[in-house]
Short mmCIF file of C-alpha atoms in Angstrom, two decimals:
data_model
loop_
_atom_site.label_atom_id
_atom_site.label_comp_id
_atom_site.label_asym_id
_atom_site.label_seq_id
_atom_site.Cartn_x
_atom_site.Cartn_y
_atom_site.Cartn_z
CA MET A 17 -19.50 -22.87 -28.99
CA THR A 18 -17.59 -22.28 -32.20
CA ALA A 19 -17.07 -19.10 -34.13
CA PRO A 20 -19.17 -18.78 -37.33
CA ALA A 21 -17.40 -19.68 -40.52
CA THR A 22 -16.22 -16.88 -42.78
CA THR A 23 -16.29 -16.83 -46.57
CA THR A 24 -13.75 -15.19 -48.85
CA ALA A 25 -13.64 -14.41 -52.53
CA PRO A 26 -11.83 -16.97 -54.72
CA GLY A 27 -8.10 -16.39 -54.69
CA SER A 28 -8.17 -13.92 -51.85
CA ALA A 29 -6.49 -14.45 -48.51
CA PRO A 30 -8.77 -15.38 -45.61
CA GLU A 31 -9.61 -12.56 -43.24
CA ALA A 32 -7.59 -12.59 -40.06
CA ALA A 33 -9.58 -13.45 -36.95
CA PRO A 34 -10.11 -10.44 -34.71
CA VAL A 35 -7.63 -10.25 -31.87
CA PRO A 36 -9.42 -10.22 -28.50
CA GLN A 37 -8.87 -6.96 -26.65
CA ALA A 38 -7.13 -7.13 -23.32
CA LEU A 39 -9.08 -6.19 -20.22
CA TYR A 40 -8.08 -3.73 -17.54
CA VAL A 41 -9.00 -5.24 -14.14
CA TYR A 42 -9.95 -3.04 -11.16
CA GLY A 43 -10.99 -5.54 -8.54
CA ILE A 44 -13.02 -8.59 -7.59
CA THR A 45 -16.20 -8.56 -5.51
CA PRO A 46 -19.00 -10.94 -4.56
CA ALA A 47 -21.56 -11.27 -7.36
CA GLY A 48 -24.56 -8.97 -7.19
CA VAL A 49 -22.86 -5.58 -6.85
CA ARG A 50 -23.97 -2.68 -9.01
CA THR A 51 -21.81 -1.74 -11.96
CA PRO A 52 -19.74 1.36 -11.10
CA ARG A 53 -20.93 4.51 -12.82
CA SER A 54 -17.51 6.14 -12.77
CA ALA A 55 -15.61 6.14 -16.03
CA GLY A 56 -12.66 3.81 -15.99
CA VAL A 57 -9.06 4.22 -17.11
CA ASP A 58 -8.78 6.18 -20.37
CA GLY A 59 -12.49 7.06 -20.00
CA ALA A 60 -13.63 3.52 -20.83
CA PRO A 61 -16.96 2.31 -19.41
CA VAL A 62 -16.68 -0.24 -16.62
CA ARG A 63 -18.55 -3.54 -16.73
CA LEU A 64 -18.78 -6.62 -14.55
CA LEU A 65 -17.83 -10.17 -15.50
CA THR A 66 -19.54 -12.70 -13.25
CA GLU A 67 -18.64 -16.32 -12.61
CA SER A 68 -18.91 -18.74 -9.66
CA GLY A 69 -20.46 -16.16 -7.31
CA LEU A 70 -17.78 -13.56 -8.07
CA SER A 71 -17.62 -10.45 -10.22
CA ALA A 72 -14.58 -8.78 -11.76
CA ALA A 73 -14.84 -5.08 -12.59
CA VAL A 74 -13.15 -4.49 -15.95
CA SER A 75 -12.93 -2.13 -18.87
CA ALA A 76 -11.22 -2.23 -22.23
CA ALA A 77 -7.47 -1.83 -21.81
CA PRO A 78 -6.16 1.37 -23.42
CA PRO A 79 -3.62 1.09 -26.26
CA ARG A 80 -1.04 2.82 -24.07
CA LEU A 81 -1.17 2.52 -20.31
CA ARG A 82 0.68 5.14 -18.31
CA PRO A 83 0.26 6.24 -14.68
CA ARG A 84 -1.32 9.58 -15.52
CA ARG A 85 -3.06 11.30 -12.64
CA ARG A 86 -6.49 11.17 -14.27
CA ASP A 87 -6.17 7.42 -14.84
CA LEU A 88 -4.93 6.80 -11.31
CA MET A 89 -7.92 8.76 -10.02
CA ALA A 90 -10.29 6.84 -12.31
CA HIS A 91 -8.90 3.54 -11.00
CA GLN A 92 -9.47 4.71 -7.42
CA SER A 93 -12.98 6.00 -8.14
CA VAL A 94 -14.07 2.62 -9.47
CA LEU A 95 -12.68 0.88 -6.39
CA ASP A 96 -14.38 3.41 -4.11
CA GLU A 97 -17.77 2.63 -5.68
CA LEU A 98 -17.20 -1.08 -5.27
CA ALA A 99 -15.96 -0.72 -1.68
CA ALA A 100 -19.08 1.28 -0.76
CA GLN A 101 -21.13 -1.83 -1.56
CA GLY A 102 -19.09 -4.42 0.35
CA PRO A 103 -15.77 -6.25 0.34
CA VAL A 104 -13.48 -5.89 -2.66
CA LEU A 105 -10.15 -7.38 -3.62
CA PRO A 106 -8.46 -4.35 -5.22
CA MET A 107 -6.01 -4.73 -8.05
CA ARG A 108 -3.16 -2.29 -8.24
CA PHE A 109 -2.94 0.06 -11.19
CA ALA A 110 -2.23 -1.53 -14.60
CA VAL A 111 -3.32 -5.13 -13.94
CA LEU A 112 -4.47 -6.65 -17.24
CA SER A 113 -6.10 -9.88 -18.35
CA PRO A 114 -5.47 -11.01 -21.93
CA ARG A 115 -9.04 -12.17 -22.67
CA THR A 116 -12.52 -12.36 -21.19
CA ASP A 117 -12.51 -16.16 -21.20
CA ALA A 118 -9.16 -16.25 -19.39
CA LEU A 119 -10.46 -14.01 -16.62
CA LEU A 120 -13.69 -15.98 -16.26
CA SER A 121 -11.65 -19.16 -16.08
CA GLN A 122 -9.54 -17.69 -13.30
CA LEU A 123 -12.65 -16.69 -11.34
CA ARG A 124 -13.94 -20.24 -11.73
CA SER A 125 -10.73 -22.05 -10.80
CA ASP A 126 -9.79 -19.72 -7.92
CA ALA A 127 -13.33 -19.21 -6.57
CA ALA A 128 -12.74 -20.79 -3.16
CA HIS A 129 -9.52 -18.81 -2.58
CA LEU A 130 -11.01 -15.50 -3.75
CA THR A 131 -14.15 -15.98 -1.66
CA ALA A 132 -12.02 -16.63 1.43
CA GLN A 133 -10.01 -13.50 0.69
CA LEU A 134 -13.20 -11.45 0.43
CA ASP A 135 -14.46 -12.85 3.71
CA GLY A 136 -11.16 -11.84 5.32
CA VAL A 137 -11.57 -8.15 4.44
CA ARG A 138 -15.34 -7.91 4.86
CA GLY A 139 -16.23 -4.86 6.95
CA CYS A 140 -12.58 -3.74 7.02
CA VAL A 141 -10.50 -0.83 5.78
CA GLU A 142 -6.77 -0.30 5.43
CA LEU A 143 -4.92 2.57 7.08
CA ASN A 144 -1.26 3.26 6.45
CA VAL A 145 0.92 4.89 9.11
CA LYS A 146 4.23 6.47 8.18
CA GLY A 147 6.87 7.89 10.47
CA THR A 148 9.78 10.13 9.53
CA VAL A 149 12.81 11.16 11.55
CA VAL A 150 12.59 14.47 13.42
CA PRO A 151 16.07 15.91 12.69
CA GLY A 152 16.11 18.44 15.53
CA HIS A 153 16.00 15.76 18.21
CA PHE A 154 19.57 15.68 19.49
CA ALA A 155 19.97 17.86 22.62
CA ASP A 156 18.36 15.32 24.95
CA LEU A 157 20.08 12.50 23.06
CA VAL A 158 23.53 14.02 23.71
CA ARG A 159 22.72 14.43 27.39
CA ARG A 160 21.69 10.77 27.73
CA ASP A 161 24.38 9.15 25.58
CA ASP A 162 27.80 9.03 27.27
CA ARG A 163 29.67 8.48 24.01
CA LEU A 164 27.96 11.39 22.26
CA ARG A 165 28.42 13.65 25.27
CA THR A 166 32.16 12.89 25.40
CA LEU A 167 32.51 13.43 21.65
CA ALA A 168 30.63 16.75 21.86
CA LEU A 169 32.82 18.01 24.71
CA ARG A 170 35.99 16.97 22.88
CA THR A 171 34.83 18.75 19.71
CA ARG A 172 33.96 21.90 21.64
CA ARG A 173 37.43 22.00 23.25
CA ARG A 174 39.36 21.24 20.06
CA PRO A 175 37.08 22.19 17.16
CA ASP A 176 38.16 21.30 13.65
CA TYR A 177 36.46 20.17 10.45
CA GLU A 178 36.96 16.41 10.93
CA ALA A 179 35.81 16.52 14.55
CA ASN A 180 32.65 18.38 13.53
CA VAL A 181 31.97 15.84 10.79
CA ARG A 182 32.43 12.93 13.20
CA LEU A 183 30.13 14.55 15.73
CA GLY A 184 27.50 15.31 13.10
CA GLU A 185 27.54 11.74 11.79
CA ALA A 186 27.34 10.29 15.29
CA ILE A 187 24.40 12.52 16.19
CA ALA A 188 22.56 11.71 12.94
CA LEU A 189 23.05 7.99 13.59
CA GLY A 190 21.79 8.38 17.14
CA VAL A 191 18.73 10.37 16.02
CA ARG A 192 17.81 7.67 13.48
CA ARG A 193 18.32 4.98 16.11
CA GLU A 194 15.96 6.76 18.50
CA ALA A 195 13.40 7.27 15.71
CA ARG A 196 13.52 3.58 14.79
CA ARG A 197 13.02 2.64 18.42
CA ALA A 198 10.00 4.95 18.55
CA ALA A 199 8.69 3.38 15.32
CA ARG A 200 8.84 -0.11 16.87
CA GLU A 201 6.96 1.21 19.90
CA VAL A 202 4.28 2.70 17.65
CA VAL A 203 3.73 -0.59 15.82
CA ASP A 204 3.62 -2.50 19.12
CA ARG A 205 0.94 -0.13 20.42
CA LEU A 206 -1.18 -0.04 17.27
CA SER A 207 -1.06 -3.70 16.19
CA PRO A 208 -3.43 -4.96 18.94
CA LEU A 209 -6.07 -2.55 17.59
CA ALA A 210 -5.90 -4.09 14.10
CA VAL A 211 -6.98 -7.39 12.59
CA ARG A 212 -3.65 -7.69 10.79
CA THR A 213 -0.50 -5.61 10.33
CA VAL A 214 1.96 -5.54 7.44
CA GLN A 215 5.18 -3.54 7.57
CA GLY A 216 6.56 -1.96 4.42
CA ALA A 217 9.91 -0.73 3.21
CA THR A 218 11.74 1.99 5.15
CA ASP A 219 14.87 4.06 4.72
CA ASP A 220 17.07 6.41 6.76
CA GLU A 221 14.43 9.16 6.77
CA GLN A 222 11.14 7.26 6.66
CA VAL A 223 11.71 4.75 9.43
CA LEU A 224 8.11 3.55 9.69
CA SER A 225 5.68 2.38 7.01
CA ALA A 226 3.03 -0.01 8.24
CA SER A 227 -0.42 -0.94 6.95
CA PHE A 228 -3.16 -1.91 9.37
CA LEU A 229 -6.31 -3.86 8.53
CA LEU A 230 -9.07 -2.48 10.73
CA ARG A 231 -12.71 -3.20 11.34
CA SER A 232 -14.47 -0.08 10.09
CA ALA A 233 -15.98 0.53 13.54
CA ASP A 234 -12.47 0.60 15.07
CA GLU A 235 -11.14 3.38 12.82
CA PRO A 236 -11.93 6.28 15.20
CA ARG A 237 -10.23 4.55 18.14
CA PHE A 238 -7.21 3.77 15.96
CA ARG A 239 -6.88 7.39 14.83
CA GLU A 240 -7.07 8.55 18.44
CA ALA A 241 -4.26 6.14 19.35
CA VAL A 242 -2.10 7.46 16.49
CA ALA A 243 -2.71 11.04 17.62
CA ALA A 244 -1.69 10.18 21.19
CA LEU A 245 1.48 8.44 19.98
CA ALA A 246 2.29 11.44 17.77
CA ARG A 247 2.13 13.69 20.82
CA ASP A 248 4.17 11.36 23.02
CA ARG A 249 6.90 10.68 20.48
CA GLY A 250 6.76 13.80 18.37
CA ASP A 251 10.26 14.84 19.39
CA ARG A 252 11.66 11.76 17.66
CA LEU A 253 9.10 10.65 15.08
CA ALA A 254 6.65 12.58 12.87
CA LEU A 255 3.60 10.38 12.25
CA SER A 256 1.04 10.59 9.44
CA VAL A 257 -1.99 8.46 8.56
CA THR A 258 -3.33 7.75 5.07
CA GLY A 259 -6.71 6.18 4.48
CA PRO A 260 -9.11 4.60 4.62
CA LEU A 261 -7.81 2.71 1.59
CA PRO A 262 -8.87 -0.40 -0.30
CA CYS A 263 -7.22 -3.37 1.38
CA TYR A 264 -4.30 -3.61 -1.07
CA SER A 265 -1.83 -4.92 1.51
CA PHE A 266 -4.02 -7.74 2.80
CA VAL A 267 -5.19 -9.60 -0.30
CA ASP A 268 -3.57 -12.15 -2.56
CA PRO A 269 -5.65 -12.57 -5.72
CA ARG A 270 -3.99 -15.87 -6.64
CA PRO A 271 -3.67 -18.95 -4.41
CA ALA A 272 -0.21 -20.16 -3.52
CA ALA A 273 1.22 -22.75 -5.90
CA PRO A 274 1.41 -26.30 -4.53
CA ALA A 275 4.72 -27.30 -2.98
CA GLY A 276 7.28 -28.42 -5.51
CA ARG A 277 5.92 -26.28 -8.33
#
């Protein structure tokens, strides 16, 4: 198809062709889902673009895109409506496509990869488990660690500022070490309950951040296991669970590039 010709008055400059508006992309689903009723980012209505057995939920991209709470909530609400109907490949906030034809072309060229990704998360949810260091866990640690016990006795006999600092640093290091060990034990216990596990970034305080892809029917058993681990290791590690979430951590919207590219 070609765009209709435009006419201009003699001597006047031709009208500029309209610039296609970018699309805000929420996620990709199998074709046939209902259009979400929730308003999208910036209050824009959501629509579906369908190609090759797939649908992309989109809306007009706002002129300025910022992570305001209302827009983050709108993004999530659209994904929740899609997820209630079946598998969805969720896009993170602020994913844009420059034009409708470009997005349809991507759906067409990547159809096999996207369909396989949807099959991989069908009937699944994502739960994220975080673990933070329990700072008060040191009395038992000092009793069990010969080096810490010796350092504590030496500091008690000859207290001074530097000795207290050294003892405090050694205890803090030991507490983090014990918490990290507990975090590894938690992942080892929970991973067999999940289809897949992905570990995220950690730091000195948050020593565990792991996402678990679960069959929906297995969610209650998984939560029970987390609660039991929280009781058993609560002196070293404070556990929390977030979810169910769209399966952000377990989808790759684009296929890997061929080797050498």
